[in-house]
């Protein structure tokens, strides 16, 4: 019993040190993001939505993507669409995801090709959204882009 308690105590200490280190490292990045630095906003959004970070906070990640969108980051709509589609940091809302993916396409996002493919998938497989005609139309549109 003592041995297991000792291991748990060491693990808790390690996590505490990790959190302090990460907090110290993120502090200047958060400050720059609060000042409108787009790169810092995107970094923080990705960080807080990452499955591999111990301080994962999807709601905060989603809010950083929203702030990046307000600064006209072209790829914001695609990432917000993924959040809506998966329910990460926001209530799952397939209709909002569809709107975001369309916006990503129209904004000529670097993720336009992905947005097309997500829309096709939604219209072919998502309950209450199946519409093969829309899927076909979007597929034909996608082919015309040459992406």
CSV table of C-alpha atoms in Angstrom, one decimal:
chain,number,residue,atom,x,y,z
A,1,UNK,CA,0.0,0.0,0.0
A,2,UNK,CA,2.8,2.4,0.9
A,3,UNK,CA,4.5,1.7,-2.4
A,4,UNK,CA,1.4,2.5,-4.5
A,5,UNK,CA,0.9,5.7,-2.5
A,6,UNK,CA,4.4,6.8,-3.1
A,7,UNK,CA,4.0,6.3,-6.8
A,8,UNK,CA,0.8,8.2,-6.8
A,9,UNK,CA,2.4,11.0,-4.8
A,10,UNK,CA,5.3,11.2,-7.3
A,11,UNK,CA,2.9,11.3,-10.3
A,12,UNK,CA,0.9,14.1,-8.7
A,13,UNK,CA,4.1,16.1,-8.1
A,14,UNK,CA,5.1,15.5,-11.7
A,15,UNK,CA,1.7,16.7,-13.0
A,16,UNK,CA,1.9,19.7,-10.8
A,17,UNK,CA,5.4,20.6,-12.1
A,18,UNK,CA,4.1,20.0,-15.7
A,19,UNK,CA,1.2,22.4,-15.2
A,20,UNK,CA,3.4,25.1,-13.7
A,21,UNK,CA,5.9,24.8,-16.6
A,22,UNK,CA,3.1,24.9,-19.2
A,23,UNK,CA,1.5,27.8,-17.5
A,24,UNK,CA,4.7,29.7,-17.5
A,25,UNK,CA,5.3,28.9,-21.2
A,26,UNK,CA,1.8,29.8,-22.2
A,27,UNK,CA,1.6,33.0,-20.3
A,28,UNK,CA,3.4,35.2,-22.9
A,29,UNK,CA,1.5,33.5,-25.7
A,30,UNK,CA,-1.8,34.1,-24.0
A,31,UNK,CA,-0.9,37.8,-23.6
A,32,UNK,CA,0.0,38.1,-27.3
A,33,UNK,CA,-3.2,36.4,-28.2
A,34,UNK,CA,-5.2,38.8,-26.1
A,35,UNK,CA,-3.5,41.6,-28.0
A,36,UNK,CA,-4.8,40.1,-31.3
A,37,UNK,CA,-1.8,38.1,-32.4
A,38,UNK,CA,-3.3,35.6,-34.9
A,39,UNK,CA,-0.5,33.1,-34.7
A,40,UNK,CA,-0.9,32.9,-31.0
A,41,UNK,CA,-4.7,32.6,-31.2
A,42,UNK,CA,-4.4,29.6,-33.5
A,43,UNK,CA,-1.6,28.0,-31.5
A,44,UNK,CA,-3.7,28.2,-28.3
A,45,UNK,CA,-6.8,26.9,-30.1
A,46,UNK,CA,-4.9,23.9,-31.3
A,47,UNK,CA,-3.2,23.4,-28.0
A,48,UNK,CA,-6.4,23.4,-25.9
A,49,UNK,CA,-8.2,21.1,-28.4
A,50,UNK,CA,-5.3,18.7,-28.6
A,51,UNK,CA,-6.0,15.2,-27.3
A,52,UNK,CA,-2.4,14.9,-26.1
A,53,UNK,CA,-2.3,17.9,-23.8
A,54,UNK,CA,-2.9,17.4,-20.1
A,55,UNK,CA,-4.5,20.9,-19.8
A,56,UNK,CA,-7.0,20.1,-22.6
A,57,UNK,CA,-9.9,22.6,-22.6
A,58,UNK,CA,-12.0,22.3,-25.7
A,59,UNK,CA,-14.3,25.3,-24.8
A,60,UNK,CA,-11.3,27.5,-24.6
A,61,UNK,CA,-9.9,26.2,-27.8
A,62,UNK,CA,-13.1,26.8,-29.6
A,63,UNK,CA,-13.2,30.4,-28.3
A,64,UNK,CA,-9.7,31.0,-29.6
A,65,UNK,CA,-10.8,29.8,-33.1
A,66,UNK,CA,-13.8,32.3,-32.8
A,67,UNK,CA,-11.3,35.1,-32.0
A,68,UNK,CA,-9.2,34.0,-35.0
A,69,UNK,CA,-12.2,34.2,-37.2
A,70,UNK,CA,-13.0,37.7,-36.0
A,71,UNK,CA,-9.5,38.6,-37.3
A,72,UNK,CA,-10.4,37.1,-40.7
A,73,UNK,CA,-8.2,34.0,-40.4
A,74,UNK,CA,-9.2,32.1,-43.6
A,75,UNK,CA,-9.0,28.6,-42.0
A,76,UNK,CA,-11.1,29.5,-39.0
A,77,UNK,CA,-14.4,28.4,-40.5
A,78,UNK,CA,-13.0,24.9,-41.3
A,79,UNK,CA,-11.8,24.4,-37.8
A,80,UNK,CA,-15.0,25.8,-36.2
A,81,UNK,CA,-16.9,23.4,-38.5
A,82,UNK,CA,-15.0,20.5,-37.1
A,83,UNK,CA,-15.7,21.6,-33.6
A,84,UNK,CA,-19.4,21.8,-34.3
A,85,UNK,CA,-19.4,18.5,-36.1
A,86,UNK,CA,-17.6,16.7,-33.3
A,87,UNK,CA,-19.1,18.7,-30.4
A,88,UNK,CA,-15.7,19.8,-29.2
A,89,UNK,CA,-15.8,22.9,-27.1
A,90,UNK,CA,-19.4,23.6,-28.3
A,91,UNK,CA,-22.6,21.7,-28.5
A,92,UNK,CA,-22.7,19.3,-31.5
A,93,UNK,CA,-24.5,21.1,-34.3
A,94,UNK,CA,-24.3,19.5,-37.7
A,95,UNK,CA,-26.2,22.5,-39.4
A,96,UNK,CA,-23.6,24.9,-38.0
A,97,UNK,CA,-20.8,22.6,-39.2
A,98,UNK,CA,-22.3,22.7,-42.7
A,99,UNK,CA,-22.5,26.5,-42.6
A,100,UNK,CA,-18.9,26.7,-41.5
A,101,UNK,CA,-17.7,24.3,-44.2
A,102,UNK,CA,-19.5,26.3,-46.9
A,103,UNK,CA,-17.8,29.5,-45.5
A,104,UNK,CA,-14.4,27.8,-45.6
A,105,UNK,CA,-14.9,26.9,-49.2
A,106,UNK,CA,-16.0,30.4,-50.1
A,107,UNK,CA,-13.2,32.0,-48.2
A,108,UNK,CA,-10.7,29.9,-50.2
A,109,UNK,CA,-9.4,28.4,-47.0
A,110,UNK,CA,-6.3,26.2,-47.2
A,111,UNK,CA,-8.7,23.5,-46.0
A,112,UNK,CA,-11.2,24.0,-48.8
A,113,UNK,CA,-10.7,20.5,-50.2
A,114,UNK,CA,-11.3,19.0,-46.7
A,115,UNK,CA,-14.4,21.1,-46.3
A,116,UNK,CA,-15.8,19.7,-49.6
A,117,UNK,CA,-15.1,16.2,-48.4
A,118,UNK,CA,-16.7,16.7,-45.0
A,119,UNK,CA,-19.8,18.2,-46.7
A,120,UNK,CA,-20.1,15.2,-49.0
A,121,UNK,CA,-19.7,12.8,-46.0
A,122,UNK,CA,-22.4,14.7,-44.1
A,123,UNK,CA,-24.9,14.5,-46.9
A,124,UNK,CA,-24.2,10.9,-47.5
A,125,UNK,CA,-24.0,9.5,-44.0
A,126,UNK,CA,-25.4,11.8,-41.3
A,127,UNK,CA,-28.8,11.0,-40.1
A,128,UNK,CA,-31.3,13.8,-40.7
A,129,UNK,CA,-28.9,15.3,-43.3
A,130,UNK,CA,-28.8,12.6,-46.0
A,131,UNK,CA,-29.3,14.2,-49.3
A,132,UNK,CA,-27.5,12.4,-52.2
A,133,UNK,CA,-28.4,15.1,-54.7
A,134,UNK,CA,-26.5,17.7,-52.5
A,135,UNK,CA,-23.7,15.3,-52.1
A,136,UNK,CA,-23.4,14.8,-55.8
A,137,UNK,CA,-23.6,18.6,-56.5
A,138,UNK,CA,-20.9,19.3,-54.0
A,139,UNK,CA,-18.8,16.5,-55.4
A,140,UNK,CA,-19.1,17.9,-58.9
A,141,UNK,CA,-18.2,21.4,-57.6
A,142,UNK,CA,-15.2,19.8,-55.9
A,143,UNK,CA,-14.0,18.2,-59.1
A,144,UNK,CA,-14.3,21.5,-61.0
A,145,UNK,CA,-12.0,23.2,-58.4
A,146,UNK,CA,-9.1,20.9,-59.4
A,147,UNK,CA,-8.0,20.9,-55.8
